[in-house]
mmCIF file of C-alpha atoms in Angstrom:
data_model
loop_
_atom_site.group_PDB
_atom_site.id
_atom_site.type_symbol
_atom_site.label_atom_id
_atom_site.label_comp_id
_atom_site.label_asym_id
_atom_site.label_seq_id
_atom_site.Cartn_x
_atom_site.Cartn_y
_atom_site.Cartn_z
ATOM 1 C CA MET A 1 3.210 11.573 38.883
ATOM 2 C CA ARG A 2 3.044 10.735 35.194
ATOM 3 C CA ARG A 3 6.656 9.798 35.138
ATOM 4 C CA LEU A 4 6.154 7.437 38.169
ATOM 5 C CA PHE A 5 3.215 5.890 36.387
ATOM 6 C CA ALA A 6 5.212 5.433 33.258
ATOM 7 C CA VAL A 7 8.104 3.849 35.113
ATOM 8 C CA LEU A 8 5.767 1.403 36.927
ATOM 9 C CA PHE A 9 4.009 0.544 33.736
ATOM 10 C CA ALA A 10 7.349 -0.174 31.934
ATOM 11 C CA ALA A 11 8.497 -2.270 34.873
ATOM 12 C CA LEU A 12 5.319 -4.306 34.724
ATOM 13 C CA LEU A 13 5.741 -4.894 30.984
ATOM 14 C CA LEU A 14 9.294 -5.884 31.463
ATOM 15 C CA MET A 15 8.482 -8.362 34.256
ATOM 16 C CA GLY A 16 5.559 -9.852 32.263
ATOM 17 C CA GLY A 17 7.699 -10.135 29.132
ATOM 18 C CA SER A 18 10.451 -11.923 31.202
ATOM 19 C CA ALA A 19 8.066 -14.312 32.657
ATOM 20 C CA SER A 20 6.650 -15.230 29.256
ATOM 21 C CA LEU A 21 10.218 -15.720 27.886
ATOM 22 C CA VAL A 22 11.026 -17.999 30.922
ATOM 23 C CA GLY A 23 7.878 -20.047 30.126
ATOM 24 C CA ALA A 24 8.774 -20.303 26.494
ATOM 25 C CA ALA A 25 12.261 -21.470 27.353
ATOM 26 C CA ALA A 26 10.937 -24.135 29.705
ATOM 27 C CA GLN A 27 8.665 -25.328 26.983
ATOM 28 C CA ASP A 28 11.444 -25.433 24.435
ATOM 29 C CA ASP A 29 13.506 -27.660 26.755
ATOM 30 C CA ALA A 30 10.644 -30.158 27.086
ATOM 31 C CA THR A 31 9.947 -30.324 23.359
ATOM 32 C CA PRO A 32 12.213 -32.701 21.474
ATOM 33 C CA ALA A 33 14.388 -30.923 18.888
ATOM 34 C CA PRO A 34 14.833 -32.449 15.407
ATOM 35 C CA SER A 35 18.538 -32.927 16.251
ATOM 36 C CA ASP A 36 17.591 -35.333 19.075
ATOM 37 C CA GLY A 37 18.133 -38.367 16.825
ATOM 38 C CA ALA A 38 15.784 -37.476 14.062
ATOM 39 C CA THR A 39 17.042 -38.019 10.491
ATOM 40 C CA VAL A 40 15.930 -35.177 8.222
ATOM 41 C CA ASP A 41 16.504 -36.801 4.835
ATOM 42 C CA PRO A 42 17.313 -40.501 5.420
ATOM 43 C CA ALA A 43 18.640 -42.532 2.540
ATOM 44 C CA VAL A 44 17.486 -46.032 1.692
ATOM 45 C CA GLY A 45 19.115 -48.238 4.352
ATOM 46 C CA ASP A 46 19.174 -45.602 7.152
ATOM 47 C CA THR A 47 17.473 -46.499 10.349
ATOM 48 C CA VAL A 48 14.815 -43.856 11.244
ATOM 49 C CA PRO A 49 13.936 -43.531 14.908
ATOM 50 C CA VAL A 50 10.324 -42.628 15.656
ATOM 51 C CA VAL A 51 9.441 -40.751 18.803
ATOM 52 C CA ASP A 52 6.102 -40.386 20.529
ATOM 53 C CA THR A 53 4.494 -37.045 21.628
ATOM 54 C CA ARG A 54 6.718 -37.213 24.833
ATOM 55 C CA GLY A 55 9.919 -37.604 22.892
ATOM 56 C CA ASN A 56 10.347 -41.339 23.670
ATOM 57 C CA GLU A 57 11.634 -43.514 20.887
ATOM 58 C CA PHE A 58 9.039 -46.351 20.420
ATOM 59 C CA VAL A 59 9.947 -47.802 16.993
ATOM 60 C CA THR A 60 12.602 -47.745 14.301
ATOM 61 C CA ALA A 61 11.980 -48.083 10.583
ATOM 62 C CA THR A 62 14.420 -48.917 7.811
ATOM 63 C CA VAL A 63 13.661 -48.883 4.104
ATOM 64 C CA THR A 64 15.894 -51.817 3.222
ATOM 65 C CA GLU A 65 14.966 -52.014 -0.555
ATOM 66 C CA VAL A 66 13.206 -50.151 -3.349
ATOM 67 C CA ILE A 67 11.915 -52.583 -6.032
ATOM 68 C CA ARG A 68 11.150 -50.772 -9.262
ATOM 69 C CA PRO A 69 9.386 -52.033 -11.148
ATOM 70 C CA TRP A 70 7.722 -54.491 -8.785
ATOM 71 C CA GLU A 71 6.593 -57.377 -10.883
ATOM 72 C CA ASP A 72 5.518 -60.053 -8.328
ATOM 73 C CA PHE A 73 1.847 -59.132 -8.708
ATOM 74 C CA GLY A 74 -0.895 -61.676 -9.301
ATOM 75 C CA GLU A 75 -2.092 -62.586 -12.699
ATOM 76 C CA PHE A 76 -5.099 -60.275 -12.550
ATOM 77 C CA GLU A 77 -3.193 -57.437 -10.954
ATOM 78 C CA GLU A 78 -1.230 -56.092 -13.904
ATOM 79 C CA PRO A 79 -0.738 -52.272 -13.682
ATOM 80 C CA GLU A 80 -2.660 -50.018 -16.114
ATOM 81 C CA ARG A 81 -0.916 -49.014 -19.306
ATOM 82 C CA GLY A 82 1.681 -46.297 -18.709
ATOM 83 C CA THR A 83 1.953 -47.066 -14.988
ATOM 84 C CA GLU A 84 4.168 -49.404 -12.901
ATOM 85 C CA TYR A 85 4.310 -50.756 -9.461
ATOM 86 C CA VAL A 86 7.114 -49.556 -7.061
ATOM 87 C CA ALA A 87 7.479 -51.445 -3.816
ATOM 88 C CA PHE A 88 9.381 -50.706 -0.671
ATOM 89 C CA LEU A 89 10.608 -53.300 1.783
ATOM 90 C CA ILE A 90 10.574 -51.759 5.273
ATOM 91 C CA GLU A 91 11.851 -53.299 8.500
ATOM 92 C CA PHE A 92 10.232 -52.114 11.772
ATOM 93 C CA GLU A 93 11.617 -52.776 15.223
ATOM 94 C CA ASN A 94 9.243 -52.221 18.145
ATOM 95 C CA LEU A 95 11.340 -50.771 21.002
ATOM 96 C CA THR A 96 8.444 -50.938 23.584
ATOM 97 C CA ASP A 97 6.978 -53.753 25.685
ATOM 98 C CA ASP A 98 3.550 -53.107 24.036
ATOM 99 C CA GLY A 99 2.415 -54.153 20.590
ATOM 100 C CA ILE A 100 2.180 -51.592 17.845
ATOM 101 C CA ILE A 101 0.042 -51.688 14.723
ATOM 102 C CA VAL A 102 1.177 -50.829 11.298
ATOM 103 C CA THR A 103 -1.476 -50.410 8.604
ATOM 104 C CA PRO A 104 -1.106 -49.957 4.830
ATOM 105 C CA TYR A 105 -3.029 -46.670 4.952
ATOM 106 C CA GLU A 106 -0.307 -44.948 6.936
ATOM 107 C CA PHE A 107 2.186 -44.626 3.987
ATOM 108 C CA ARG A 108 2.495 -41.907 1.267
ATOM 109 C CA LEU A 109 4.831 -41.758 -1.687
ATOM 110 C CA GLN A 110 5.836 -38.241 -2.996
ATOM 111 C CA ASP A 111 6.893 -38.025 -6.630
ATOM 112 C CA SER A 112 9.365 -35.445 -7.872
ATOM 113 C CA ALA A 113 6.533 -33.041 -8.881
ATOM 114 C CA GLY A 114 5.263 -33.085 -5.367
ATOM 115 C CA PHE A 115 2.177 -35.323 -5.848
ATOM 116 C CA LEU A 116 1.361 -37.800 -3.077
ATOM 117 C CA PHE A 117 0.244 -41.397 -3.720
ATOM 118 C CA ASP A 118 -1.553 -43.776 -1.382
ATOM 119 C CA PRO A 119 -0.566 -47.471 -1.424
ATOM 120 C CA ALA A 120 -1.996 -49.645 -4.234
ATOM 121 C CA PHE A 121 -3.605 -52.850 -3.097
ATOM 122 C CA ALA A 122 -2.152 -55.182 -5.722
ATOM 123 C CA GLN A 123 -2.234 -58.760 -4.587
ATOM 124 C CA GLY A 124 1.073 -60.656 -4.893
ATOM 125 C CA ALA A 125 1.555 -63.806 -6.939
ATOM 126 C CA GLU A 126 0.968 -66.973 -5.117
ATOM 127 C CA ASP A 127 4.580 -68.061 -4.959
ATOM 128 C CA ILE A 128 6.239 -64.922 -3.488
ATOM 129 C CA ASP A 129 7.939 -64.798 -0.040
ATOM 130 C CA LEU A 130 6.381 -61.570 1.274
ATOM 131 C CA ALA A 131 2.979 -60.368 0.066
ATOM 132 C CA PRO A 132 2.171 -56.656 0.013
ATOM 133 C CA LEU A 133 0.729 -55.319 3.309
ATOM 134 C CA SER A 134 -2.970 -55.177 2.823
ATOM 135 C CA GLU A 135 -4.309 -55.415 6.455
ATOM 136 C CA ASP A 136 -3.090 -54.341 9.863
ATOM 137 C CA MET A 137 0.192 -55.801 11.063
ATOM 138 C CA VAL A 138 0.716 -56.229 14.843
ATOM 139 C CA ILE A 139 4.351 -56.070 16.019
ATOM 140 C CA ASP A 140 4.712 -57.373 19.496
ATOM 141 C CA GLY A 141 6.964 -55.550 22.050
ATOM 142 C CA GLY A 142 10.637 -56.086 21.365
ATOM 143 C CA GLU A 143 9.954 -57.752 17.988
ATOM 144 C CA THR A 144 10.918 -56.860 14.353
ATOM 145 C CA ALA A 145 8.818 -57.345 11.258
ATOM 146 C CA GLU A 146 9.001 -56.569 7.561
ATOM 147 C CA ALA A 147 6.294 -55.038 5.403
ATOM 148 C CA LEU A 148 6.115 -54.721 1.630
ATOM 149 C CA ILE A 149 4.370 -51.487 0.544
ATOM 150 C CA VAL A 150 3.398 -51.172 -3.013
ATOM 151 C CA PHE A 151 2.490 -47.976 -5.039
ATOM 152 C CA ASN A 152 1.200 -47.522 -8.523
ATOM 153 C CA ILE A 153 2.686 -44.504 -10.294
ATOM 154 C CA PHE A 154 3.425 -43.369 -13.888
ATOM 155 C CA GLU A 155 6.267 -45.268 -15.543
ATOM 156 C CA GLU A 156 9.629 -43.463 -15.104
ATOM 157 C CA GLN A 157 8.152 -40.901 -12.753
ATOM 158 C CA GLY A 158 10.856 -39.438 -10.541
ATOM 159 C CA LEU A 159 10.473 -40.231 -6.796
ATOM 160 C CA ALA A 160 10.999 -37.795 -3.871
ATOM 161 C CA HIS A 161 10.079 -39.233 -0.480
ATOM 162 C CA LEU A 162 8.399 -42.116 1.288
ATOM 163 C CA PHE A 163 6.472 -41.002 4.314
ATOM 164 C CA TRP A 164 4.844 -42.820 7.286
ATOM 165 C CA VAL A 165 2.112 -41.413 9.450
ATOM 166 C CA PRO A 166 2.003 -43.763 12.427
ATOM 167 C CA GLU A 167 -1.578 -44.470 13.499
ATOM 168 C CA ASN A 168 -1.013 -43.816 17.219
ATOM 169 C CA GLU A 169 0.946 -40.518 16.528
ATOM 170 C CA THR A 170 -1.701 -38.308 15.036
ATOM 171 C CA GLY A 171 -0.202 -35.354 13.264
ATOM 172 C CA ARG A 172 3.213 -36.868 12.866
ATOM 173 C CA LEU A 173 4.768 -37.244 9.426
ATOM 174 C CA VAL A 174 7.908 -39.346 9.389
ATOM 175 C CA THR A 175 10.254 -39.239 6.423
ATOM 176 C CA LEU A 176 11.346 -42.883 5.903
ATOM 177 C CA ALA A 177 13.509 -42.319 2.838
ATOM 178 C CA GLN A 178 14.608 -39.528 0.516
ATOM 179 C CA LEU A 179 14.382 -41.133 -2.935
ATOM 180 C CA GLU A 180 15.838 -38.766 -5.473
ATOM 181 C CA GLY A 181 17.702 -40.942 -7.936
ATOM 182 C CA GLU A 182 15.782 -44.099 -7.252
#
């Protein structure tokens, strides 16, 4: 009798374990894998696809230029002694029919020591073509737009990564550019 009970118990465990493995496999198939178009360490100039929580690509972002030092600041915006401005020119393409919003608060710069920096809100000089992003930018469906994001860091500090945390994608950290050597 004990043997029968042990065999039945083992069979139940085996069937329950198989069911949970099947459920895990189904969940894995629905979750987009990093190899599904994601770029792990994109270089400056690489187009980075950004997907939503359902795995649908909704925008692409390309860091087209790193400007170091950025010197197009206004006359009262000079960086503090021992620091410099570094700017990134980023092109966004909205792949949806709906508008998307890009805000300056969504970007982070990581230095070579691992520290994260928020954007600086230095005003550009009056005669520059593109002022630093300082308020929300709406990109209509199917449109492209450029943004200039400026950071204030220590002079000659090594750079590691530029990140974007899209507002509508809570919890998503997108690497826009790997910056070692910039």
